XYZ file of C-alpha atoms in Angstrom:
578
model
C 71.847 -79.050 123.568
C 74.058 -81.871 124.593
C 70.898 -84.257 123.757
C 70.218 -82.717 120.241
C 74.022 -83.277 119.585
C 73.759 -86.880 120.900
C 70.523 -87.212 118.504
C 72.771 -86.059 115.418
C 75.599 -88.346 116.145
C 73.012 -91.497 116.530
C 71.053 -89.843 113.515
C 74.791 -90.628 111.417
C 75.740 -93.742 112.535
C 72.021 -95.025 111.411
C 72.648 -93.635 107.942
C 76.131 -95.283 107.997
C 75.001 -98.438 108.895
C 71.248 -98.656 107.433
C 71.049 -96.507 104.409
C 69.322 -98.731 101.957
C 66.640 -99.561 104.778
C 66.269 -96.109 105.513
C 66.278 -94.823 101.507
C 63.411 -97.939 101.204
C 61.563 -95.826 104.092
C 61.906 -92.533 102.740
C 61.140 -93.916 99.138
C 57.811 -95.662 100.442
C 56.646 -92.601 102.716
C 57.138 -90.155 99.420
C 55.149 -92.313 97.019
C 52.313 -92.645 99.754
C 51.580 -89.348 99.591
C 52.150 -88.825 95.899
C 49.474 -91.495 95.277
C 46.986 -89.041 97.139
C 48.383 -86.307 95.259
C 48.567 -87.060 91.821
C 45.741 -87.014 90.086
C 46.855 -88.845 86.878
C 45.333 -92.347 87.125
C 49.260 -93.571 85.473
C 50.845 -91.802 87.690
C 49.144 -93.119 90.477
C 49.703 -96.584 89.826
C 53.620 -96.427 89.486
C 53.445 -94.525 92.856
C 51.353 -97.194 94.769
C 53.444 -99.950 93.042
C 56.855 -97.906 93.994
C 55.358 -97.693 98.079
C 54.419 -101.204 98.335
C 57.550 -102.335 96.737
C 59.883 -99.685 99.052
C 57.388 -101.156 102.153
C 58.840 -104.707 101.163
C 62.481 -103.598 100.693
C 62.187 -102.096 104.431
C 62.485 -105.521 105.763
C 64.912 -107.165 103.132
C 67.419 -104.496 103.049
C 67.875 -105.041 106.742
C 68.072 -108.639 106.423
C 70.675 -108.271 103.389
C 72.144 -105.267 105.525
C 73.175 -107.782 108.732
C 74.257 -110.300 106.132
C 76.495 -108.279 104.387
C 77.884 -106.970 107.996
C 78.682 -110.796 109.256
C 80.045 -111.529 105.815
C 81.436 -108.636 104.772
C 79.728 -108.296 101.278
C 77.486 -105.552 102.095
C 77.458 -103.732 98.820
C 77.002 -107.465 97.407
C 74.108 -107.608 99.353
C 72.352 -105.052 99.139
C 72.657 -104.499 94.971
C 70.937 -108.394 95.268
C 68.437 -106.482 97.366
C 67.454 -103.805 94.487
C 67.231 -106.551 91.985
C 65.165 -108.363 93.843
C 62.999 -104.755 94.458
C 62.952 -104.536 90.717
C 61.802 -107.862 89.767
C 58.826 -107.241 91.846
C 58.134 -103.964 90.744
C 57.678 -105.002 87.316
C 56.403 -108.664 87.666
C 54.745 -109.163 90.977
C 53.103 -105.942 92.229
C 50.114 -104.514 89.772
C 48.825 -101.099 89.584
C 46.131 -99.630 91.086
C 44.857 -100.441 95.238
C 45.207 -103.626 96.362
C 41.367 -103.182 96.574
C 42.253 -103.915 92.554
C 44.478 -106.973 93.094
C 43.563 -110.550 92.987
C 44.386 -113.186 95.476
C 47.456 -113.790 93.524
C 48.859 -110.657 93.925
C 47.769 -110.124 97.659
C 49.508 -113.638 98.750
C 52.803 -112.643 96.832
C 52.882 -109.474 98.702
C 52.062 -110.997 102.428
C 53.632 -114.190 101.951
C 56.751 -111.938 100.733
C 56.415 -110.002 103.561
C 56.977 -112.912 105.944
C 59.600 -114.172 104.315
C 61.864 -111.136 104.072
C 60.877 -111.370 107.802
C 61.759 -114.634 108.649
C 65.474 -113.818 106.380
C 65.896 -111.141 108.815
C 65.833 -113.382 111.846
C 68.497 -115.976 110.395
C 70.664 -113.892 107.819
C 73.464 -113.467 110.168
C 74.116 -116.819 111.040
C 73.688 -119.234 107.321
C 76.498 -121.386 107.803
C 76.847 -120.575 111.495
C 75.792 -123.249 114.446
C 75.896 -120.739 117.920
C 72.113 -121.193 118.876
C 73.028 -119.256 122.345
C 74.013 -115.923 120.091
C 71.298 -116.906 117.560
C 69.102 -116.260 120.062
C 70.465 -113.155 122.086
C 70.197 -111.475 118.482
C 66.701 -112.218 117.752
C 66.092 -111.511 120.977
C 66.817 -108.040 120.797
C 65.244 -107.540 117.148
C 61.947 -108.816 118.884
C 62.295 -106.072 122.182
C 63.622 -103.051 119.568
C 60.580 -104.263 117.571
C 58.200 -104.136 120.478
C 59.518 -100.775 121.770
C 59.704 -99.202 118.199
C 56.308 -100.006 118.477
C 54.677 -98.813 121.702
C 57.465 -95.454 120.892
C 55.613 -94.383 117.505
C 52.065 -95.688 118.653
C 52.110 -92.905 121.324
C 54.031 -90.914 118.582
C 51.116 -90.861 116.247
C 48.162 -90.736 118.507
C 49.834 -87.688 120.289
C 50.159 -85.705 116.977
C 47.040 -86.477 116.204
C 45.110 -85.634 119.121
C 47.383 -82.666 118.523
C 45.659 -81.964 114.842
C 42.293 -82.681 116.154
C 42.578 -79.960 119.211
C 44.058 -77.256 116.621
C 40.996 -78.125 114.616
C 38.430 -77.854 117.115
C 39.268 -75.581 119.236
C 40.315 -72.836 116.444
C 37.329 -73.901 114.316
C 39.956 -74.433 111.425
C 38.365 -76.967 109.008
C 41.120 -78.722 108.314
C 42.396 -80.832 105.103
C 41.804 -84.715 106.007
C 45.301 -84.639 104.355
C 46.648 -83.035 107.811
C 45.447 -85.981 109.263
C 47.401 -88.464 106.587
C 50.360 -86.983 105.761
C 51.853 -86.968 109.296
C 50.455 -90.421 110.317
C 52.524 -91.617 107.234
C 55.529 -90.493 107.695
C 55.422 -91.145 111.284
C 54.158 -95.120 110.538
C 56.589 -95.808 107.935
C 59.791 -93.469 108.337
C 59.472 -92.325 111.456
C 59.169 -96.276 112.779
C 61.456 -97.495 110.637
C 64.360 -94.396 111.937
C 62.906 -95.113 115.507
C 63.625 -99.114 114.702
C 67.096 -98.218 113.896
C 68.198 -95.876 116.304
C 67.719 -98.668 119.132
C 70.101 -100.884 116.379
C 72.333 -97.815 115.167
C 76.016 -99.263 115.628
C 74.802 -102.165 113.438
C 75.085 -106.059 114.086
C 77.563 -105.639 117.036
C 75.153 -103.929 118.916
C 72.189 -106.525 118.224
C 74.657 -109.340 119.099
C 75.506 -107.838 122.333
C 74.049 -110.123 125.624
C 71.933 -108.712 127.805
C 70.121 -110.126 130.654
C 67.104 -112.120 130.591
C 64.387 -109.563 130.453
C 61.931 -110.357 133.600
C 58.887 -109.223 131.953
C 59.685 -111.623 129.614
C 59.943 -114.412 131.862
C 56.677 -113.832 133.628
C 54.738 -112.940 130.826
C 56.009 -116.621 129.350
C 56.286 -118.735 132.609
C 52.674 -117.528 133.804
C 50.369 -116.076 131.258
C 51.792 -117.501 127.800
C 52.751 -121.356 128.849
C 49.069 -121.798 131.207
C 47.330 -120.618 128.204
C 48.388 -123.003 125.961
C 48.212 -125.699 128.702
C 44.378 -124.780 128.810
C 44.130 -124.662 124.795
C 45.624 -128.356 123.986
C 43.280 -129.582 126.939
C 40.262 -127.934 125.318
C 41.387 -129.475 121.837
C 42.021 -133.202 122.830
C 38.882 -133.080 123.963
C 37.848 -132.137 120.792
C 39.446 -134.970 119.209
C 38.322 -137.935 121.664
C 35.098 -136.261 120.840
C 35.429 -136.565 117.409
C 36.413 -140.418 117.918
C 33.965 -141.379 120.245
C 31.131 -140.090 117.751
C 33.094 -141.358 114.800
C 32.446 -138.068 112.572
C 35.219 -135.535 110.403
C 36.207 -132.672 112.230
C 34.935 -129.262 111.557
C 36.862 -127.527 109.249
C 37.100 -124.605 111.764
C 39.509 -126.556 113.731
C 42.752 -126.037 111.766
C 42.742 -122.424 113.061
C 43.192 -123.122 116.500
C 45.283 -125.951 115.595
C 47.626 -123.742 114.006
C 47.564 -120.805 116.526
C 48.327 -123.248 119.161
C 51.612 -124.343 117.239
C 52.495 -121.219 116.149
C 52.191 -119.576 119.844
C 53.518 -123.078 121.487
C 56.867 -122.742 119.017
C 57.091 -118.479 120.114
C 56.516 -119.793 123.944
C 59.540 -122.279 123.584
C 61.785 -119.493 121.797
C 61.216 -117.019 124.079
C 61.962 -119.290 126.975
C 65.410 -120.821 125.199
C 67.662 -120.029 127.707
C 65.988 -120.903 130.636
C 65.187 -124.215 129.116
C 68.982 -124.996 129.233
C 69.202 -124.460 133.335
C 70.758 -127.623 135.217
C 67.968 -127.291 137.879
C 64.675 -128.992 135.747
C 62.049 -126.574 135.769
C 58.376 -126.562 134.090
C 59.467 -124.831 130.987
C 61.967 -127.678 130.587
C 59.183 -130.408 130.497
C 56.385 -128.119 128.463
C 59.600 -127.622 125.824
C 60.169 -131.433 125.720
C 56.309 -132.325 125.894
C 55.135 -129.509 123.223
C 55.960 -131.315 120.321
C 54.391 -134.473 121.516
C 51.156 -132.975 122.056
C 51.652 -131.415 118.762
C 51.127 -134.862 117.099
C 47.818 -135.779 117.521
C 46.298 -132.438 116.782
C 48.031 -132.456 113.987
C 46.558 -135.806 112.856
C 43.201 -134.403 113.547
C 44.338 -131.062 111.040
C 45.275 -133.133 108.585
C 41.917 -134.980 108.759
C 39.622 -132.419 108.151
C 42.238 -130.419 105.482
C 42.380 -133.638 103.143
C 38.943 -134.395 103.914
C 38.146 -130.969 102.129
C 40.850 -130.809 99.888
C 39.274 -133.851 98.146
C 35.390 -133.059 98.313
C 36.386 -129.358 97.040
C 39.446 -129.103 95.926
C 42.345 -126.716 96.723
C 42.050 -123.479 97.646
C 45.076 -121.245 98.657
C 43.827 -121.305 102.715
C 43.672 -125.404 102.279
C 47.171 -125.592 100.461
C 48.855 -122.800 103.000
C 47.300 -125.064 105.793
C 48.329 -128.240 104.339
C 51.431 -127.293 104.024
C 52.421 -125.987 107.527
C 51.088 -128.874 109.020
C 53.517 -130.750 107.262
C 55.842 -128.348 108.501
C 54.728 -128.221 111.869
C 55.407 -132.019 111.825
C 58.666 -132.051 110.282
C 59.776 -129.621 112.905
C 57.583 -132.046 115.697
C 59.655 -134.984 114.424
C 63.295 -132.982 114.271
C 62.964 -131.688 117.897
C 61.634 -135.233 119.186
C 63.700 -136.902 117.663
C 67.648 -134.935 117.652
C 69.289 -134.105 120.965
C 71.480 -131.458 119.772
C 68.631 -129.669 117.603
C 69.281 -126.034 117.008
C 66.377 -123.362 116.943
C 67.734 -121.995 113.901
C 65.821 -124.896 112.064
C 61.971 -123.249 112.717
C 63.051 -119.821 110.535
C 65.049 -121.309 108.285
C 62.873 -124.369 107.880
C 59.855 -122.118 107.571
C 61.390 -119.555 104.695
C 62.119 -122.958 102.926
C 58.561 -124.026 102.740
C 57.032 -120.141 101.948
C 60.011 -119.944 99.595
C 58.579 -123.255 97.385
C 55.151 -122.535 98.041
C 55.819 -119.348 96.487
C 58.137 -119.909 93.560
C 58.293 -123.905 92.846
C 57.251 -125.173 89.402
C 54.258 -127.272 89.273
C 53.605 -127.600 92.753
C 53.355 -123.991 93.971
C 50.075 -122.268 95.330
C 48.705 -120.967 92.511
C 49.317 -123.580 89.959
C 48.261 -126.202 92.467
C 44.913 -124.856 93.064
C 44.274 -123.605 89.692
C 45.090 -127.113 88.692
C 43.243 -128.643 91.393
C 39.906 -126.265 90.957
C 39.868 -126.972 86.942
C 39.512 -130.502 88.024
C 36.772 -129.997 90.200
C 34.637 -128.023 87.202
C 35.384 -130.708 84.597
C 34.549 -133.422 87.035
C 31.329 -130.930 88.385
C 30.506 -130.772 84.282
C 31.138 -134.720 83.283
C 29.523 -135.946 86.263
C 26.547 -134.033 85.993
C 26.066 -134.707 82.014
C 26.446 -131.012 81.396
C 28.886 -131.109 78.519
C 28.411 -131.375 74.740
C 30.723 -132.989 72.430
C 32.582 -129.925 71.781
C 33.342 -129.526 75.702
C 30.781 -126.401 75.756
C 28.696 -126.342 78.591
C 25.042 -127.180 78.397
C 22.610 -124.642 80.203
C 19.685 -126.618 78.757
C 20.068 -129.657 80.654
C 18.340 -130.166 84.128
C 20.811 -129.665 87.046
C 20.398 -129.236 90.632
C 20.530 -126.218 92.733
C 23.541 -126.741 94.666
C 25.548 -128.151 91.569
C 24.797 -125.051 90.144
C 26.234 -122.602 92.835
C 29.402 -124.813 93.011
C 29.794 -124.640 89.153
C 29.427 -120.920 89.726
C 31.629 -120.787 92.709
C 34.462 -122.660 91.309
C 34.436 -120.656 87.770
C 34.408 -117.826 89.098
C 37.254 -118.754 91.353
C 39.457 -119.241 88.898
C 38.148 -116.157 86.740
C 39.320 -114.299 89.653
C 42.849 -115.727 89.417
C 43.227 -114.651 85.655
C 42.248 -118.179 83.802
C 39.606 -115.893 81.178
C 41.522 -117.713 78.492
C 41.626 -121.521 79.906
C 37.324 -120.667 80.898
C 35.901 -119.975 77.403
C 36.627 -123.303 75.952
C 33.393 -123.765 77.747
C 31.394 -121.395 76.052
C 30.057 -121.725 72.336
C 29.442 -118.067 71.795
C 31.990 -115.470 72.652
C 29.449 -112.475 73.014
C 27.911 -114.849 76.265
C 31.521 -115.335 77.227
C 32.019 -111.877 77.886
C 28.756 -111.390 79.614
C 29.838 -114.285 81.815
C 32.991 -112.640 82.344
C 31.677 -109.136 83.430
C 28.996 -110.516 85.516
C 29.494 -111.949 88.677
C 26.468 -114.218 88.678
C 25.601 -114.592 84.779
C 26.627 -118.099 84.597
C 24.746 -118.879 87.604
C 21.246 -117.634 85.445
C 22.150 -118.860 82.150
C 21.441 -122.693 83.949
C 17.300 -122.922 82.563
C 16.460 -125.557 83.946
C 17.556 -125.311 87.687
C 15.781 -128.107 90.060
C 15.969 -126.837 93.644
C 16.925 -129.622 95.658
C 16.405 -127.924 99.096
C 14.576 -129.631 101.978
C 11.376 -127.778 100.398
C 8.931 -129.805 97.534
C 11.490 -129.947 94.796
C 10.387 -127.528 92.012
C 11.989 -126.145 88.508
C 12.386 -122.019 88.425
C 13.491 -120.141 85.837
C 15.583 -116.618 86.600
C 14.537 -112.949 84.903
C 15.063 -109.146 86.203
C 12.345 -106.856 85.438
C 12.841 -103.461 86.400
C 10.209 -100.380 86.181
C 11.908 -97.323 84.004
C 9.965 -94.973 86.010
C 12.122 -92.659 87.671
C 9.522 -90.424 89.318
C 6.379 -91.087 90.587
C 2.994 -89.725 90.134
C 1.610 -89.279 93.234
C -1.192 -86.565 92.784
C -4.399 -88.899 93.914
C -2.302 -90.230 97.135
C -1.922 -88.521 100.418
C 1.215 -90.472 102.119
C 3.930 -92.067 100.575
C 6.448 -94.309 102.517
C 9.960 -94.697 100.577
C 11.587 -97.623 100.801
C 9.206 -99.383 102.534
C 11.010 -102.538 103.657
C 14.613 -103.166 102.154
C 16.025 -106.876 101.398
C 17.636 -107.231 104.866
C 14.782 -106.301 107.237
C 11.503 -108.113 107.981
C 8.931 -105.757 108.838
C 8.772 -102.292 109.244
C 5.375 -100.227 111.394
C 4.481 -97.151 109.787
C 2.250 -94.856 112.000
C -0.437 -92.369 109.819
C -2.734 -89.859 112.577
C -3.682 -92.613 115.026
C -3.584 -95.771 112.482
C -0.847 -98.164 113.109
C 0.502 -100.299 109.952
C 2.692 -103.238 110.228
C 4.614 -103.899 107.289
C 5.939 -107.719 107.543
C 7.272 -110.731 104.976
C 5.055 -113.844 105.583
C 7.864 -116.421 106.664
C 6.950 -119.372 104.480
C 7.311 -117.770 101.386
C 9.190 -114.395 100.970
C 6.948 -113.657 97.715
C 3.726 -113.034 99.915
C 4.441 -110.160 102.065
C 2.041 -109.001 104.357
C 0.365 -105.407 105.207
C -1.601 -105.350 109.373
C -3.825 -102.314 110.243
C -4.397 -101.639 113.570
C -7.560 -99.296 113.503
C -10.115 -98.743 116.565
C -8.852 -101.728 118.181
C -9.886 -104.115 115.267
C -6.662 -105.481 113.266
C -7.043 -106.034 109.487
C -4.482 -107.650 107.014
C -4.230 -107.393 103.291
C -1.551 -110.031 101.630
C 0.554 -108.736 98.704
C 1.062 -111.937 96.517
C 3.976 -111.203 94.740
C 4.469 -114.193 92.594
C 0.394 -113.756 91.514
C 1.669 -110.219 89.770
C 4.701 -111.717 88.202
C 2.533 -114.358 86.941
C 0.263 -111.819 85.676
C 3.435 -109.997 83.989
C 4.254 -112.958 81.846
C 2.318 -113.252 79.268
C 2.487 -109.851 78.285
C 6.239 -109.830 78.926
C 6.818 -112.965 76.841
C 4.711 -111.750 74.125
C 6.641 -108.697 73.635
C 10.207 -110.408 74.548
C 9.972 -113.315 73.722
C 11.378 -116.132 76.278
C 11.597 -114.463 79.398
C 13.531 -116.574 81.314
C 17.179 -115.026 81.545
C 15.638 -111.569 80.291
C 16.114 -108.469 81.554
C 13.028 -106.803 80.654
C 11.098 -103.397 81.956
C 7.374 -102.732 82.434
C 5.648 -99.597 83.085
C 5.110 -99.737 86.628
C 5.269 -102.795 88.891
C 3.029 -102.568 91.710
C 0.064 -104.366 93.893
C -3.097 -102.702 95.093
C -5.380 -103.569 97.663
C -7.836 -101.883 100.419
C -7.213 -102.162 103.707
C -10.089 -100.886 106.454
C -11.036 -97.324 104.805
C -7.719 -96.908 103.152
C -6.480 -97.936 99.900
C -2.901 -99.114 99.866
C -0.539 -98.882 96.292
C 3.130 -101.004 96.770
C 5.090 -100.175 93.559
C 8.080 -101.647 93.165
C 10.948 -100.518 91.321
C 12.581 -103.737 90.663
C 11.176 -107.430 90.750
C 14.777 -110.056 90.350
């Protein structure tokens, strides 16, 4: 009893001190399941906007919530808070999944994300210089955070073991939605109350100090620090690699670049205080000599990034990576470089650079790569002679393969990111513009005179899609049929009649001849299925009743090769030939 009254009293002070985070919880946990509810299309779109909006505000209200508390503005605070909430609701967060959103849309909501994050970590101390307390405090967000976590991880997967038992023991059938409801309200409420409970008398409590945890100090002194040790090792030899053979790094590389500043710069916070000891230590040196061996991977980053950046042009990836390297290297430079430098710089530095990447004019993500990518098809077009006067684009004109694809690649880039508008200056004909539009690869076929410039004899091809109408098949005069024979992904398939063995197989030369092998009375037998000899027969009737047939989709009868094959007679049809 005592404990339930203890869990009341905590249960107040959280509401006292956190309401906005916790009404941002409730209000994202109610829409969740409304969105599953609802059947209204309308409907559901406000709710899913509404969640993902109240899942954002869970980590700026607390930010804006330990703010207010240092500064005492909290009302202040947190009415910025639902403006900012509100802005996004309308402005930045579309209806529908995110399965629906573009890449604009999905890097304002992560990018977001982090930053309300990284506002969290600092928003108690803007304008103040104690790095010791700076630390204790994030400190403790960081172990509530981990706790919270492990506490509703077991939380979930116990109630849900829980459900599944009830289900199959009692043979009860139950609603999938037994299953979703309570892991939602558990992962998103029942975190967040869990979060706060740990944090429930407010910013005194999470600027308390506390001991140096020891599970901290050995997971960092012996498993995080040797790690990295072994990482920068494997990576310089990467680089005197790459010098020694005189060739551009692989654009893989910036990933482990990155992760090894990224967990190199969590290594050094978590170890702040016992880089400070009198007595030097190992932490003290890998601290000091971090941000030195920083530098030359860096240099190698920024190699390949540029490298790419000017072959292809920007792409979100290239411009986030370009600019934390530059980040990474301001902060190299600042800690190298200043004595007294205070590790409030790396959030605060860091919510600087999302901040403009986000929200700067001109030189923000999205109008940077837009920018950048409409460059790349003009210069794709120009270079390639594939423009008339009237800056429409020339499908006529000969053109190589991969020119093609990257024409296709880049437009459709920047379809993707809502430039319809800017795209059909390109196009003469609006009714083509919308097929363009719809399809994914329709400009890609509307090229007619495509040379393939593979390591193959260079030849000209010419696209069109003929499908059969048939829906059902006559199959009176047969005695076996074999559906789906041999989809696009597999290359051979044995098919076993009585005590005949077939072997189904694509001849590996040239996908267009596949291949049939009969294994009967110990003899083998093969008949070949030339699949470009039946298109070719298909032509002339095709072009006679369609005219040109290149680009068409058309329809014929029935599509199929026949052959014999020992004392059987063997029918492929094929539904579709593209």
């Amino acid at each position: 009893m005592n404990k339930l009254k203890e869990l009341i009293q905590n249960s107040k002070e959280v509401i006292k001190n956190f309401p906005f985070v916790l009404l941002s919880s409730f209000v994202a946990t109610i829409s969740l399941i409304a969105f599953n509810e609802l059947d209204s299309i309308p409907h559901q779109d406000f709710c899913i906007r509404l969640a993902y909006v109240a899942l954002l505000g869970n980590s700026l209200f607390f930010g804006l919530t330990v703010y207010g508390a240092r500064y005492g503005k909290p009302l202040l605070s947190n009415s910025l808070g639902v403006l900012i909430l509100v802005y996004y609701f309308y402005f930045l967060i579309p209806a529908g999944p995110p399965s629906d959103w573009t890449s604009l849309h999905s890097i304002n909501f992560f990018v977001s994300a982090i930053l309300f994050h990284l506002f969290s970590a600092f928003a108690p101390f803007i304008g103040k210089h104690d790095s010791a307390t700076f630390w204790q405090y994030n400190k403790n967000l960081f172990l509530r955070l981990l706790r919270t976590k492990i506490f509703s991880g077991v939380l979930v997967f116990g109630i849900m073991l829980s459900i599944f038992s009830i289900d199959q023991l009692f043979l009860t059938e139950l609603d999938k939605r037994f299953y979703m409801y309570p892991s939602i309200v558990l992962s998103v409420i029942g975190s967040s109350f869990i979060f706060l409970l740990f944090s429930r008398k407010g910013l005194p409590q999470l600027l308390e100090k506390t001991s140096y945890p020891n599970f901290l100090k050995f997971f960092s002194q012996y498993i995080l620090i040797p790690l990295l040790l072994i990482y920068v090792i494997i990576l310089d030899i990467y680089g005197i690699k790459i010098l020694l053979l005189q060739e551009l790094p692989k654009g893989f590389v910036s990933l482990p670049i990155m992760a090894y500043c990224v967990i190199g710069i969590l290594a050094i916070l978590l170890t702040y205080p016992l880089q400070n000891k009198e007595k030097k230590n190992w932490i003290s040196y890998f601290s000091k000599w971090f941000y030195i061996l920083a530098l030359p991977l860096l240099a190698l980053l920024f190699t390949g990034i540029i490298t790419r950046i000017l072959d292809y042009g920007f792409t979100e990836n290239r411009y986030f990576i370009l600019v934390l390297g530059l980040w990474m290297t301001f902060i190299s430079f600042y800690y190298i470089f200043l004595r007294n430098a205070s590790i409030r710089m790396i959030p605060m530095s860091l919510f600087l650079v999302g901040l403009i990447s986000l929200a700067a004019p001109y030189y923000n993500v999205f109008s940077t790569t837009n920018r950048s990518q409409f460059n790349q098809l003009n210069e794709l077009l120009k270079n390639n002679d594939l423009l008339l006067e009237n800056n429409t684009i020339a499908f006529d004109r000969p053109v190589k393969n991969d020119v093609v694809n990257r024409i296709n690649e880049t437009f459709h880039f920047l379809k993707n990111r809502s430039e319809k508008s800017k795209l059909e200056k390109y196009f003469n004909n609006q009714e083509k513009a919308d097929k363009i539009f719809k399809e994914q690869n329709y400009l890609r076929n509307e090229f007619t005179n495509v040379i393939n410039n593979s390591n193959h004899v260079s030849t000209k091809y010419t696209y069109c899609d003929i499908y059969s109408p048939t829906k059902v098949l006559n199959i009176s005069e047969w005695e076996y049929i074999f559906p789906d024979i041999l989809r696009s992904h597999e290359d051979e398939k044995e098919m076993i009649i009585e005590r005949d063995t077939f072997l189904y197989t694509r001849k590996h030369d040239c996908k267009l001849v596949q291949q049939i092998k009969l294994k009967e009375a110990g003899e083998e037998e093969w008949l070949s299925l030339n699949i470009s000899e039946l298109l070719d027969n298909l032509k002339d009737t095709l072009n006679a009743t369609y005219g040109n047939l290149n680009k068409k989709k058309t329809h014929h009868e029935e599509l199929f090769i026949q052959g014999s094959l020992g004392s059987y007679t063997i029918k492929v049809v094929f539904f579709r030939l593209k």
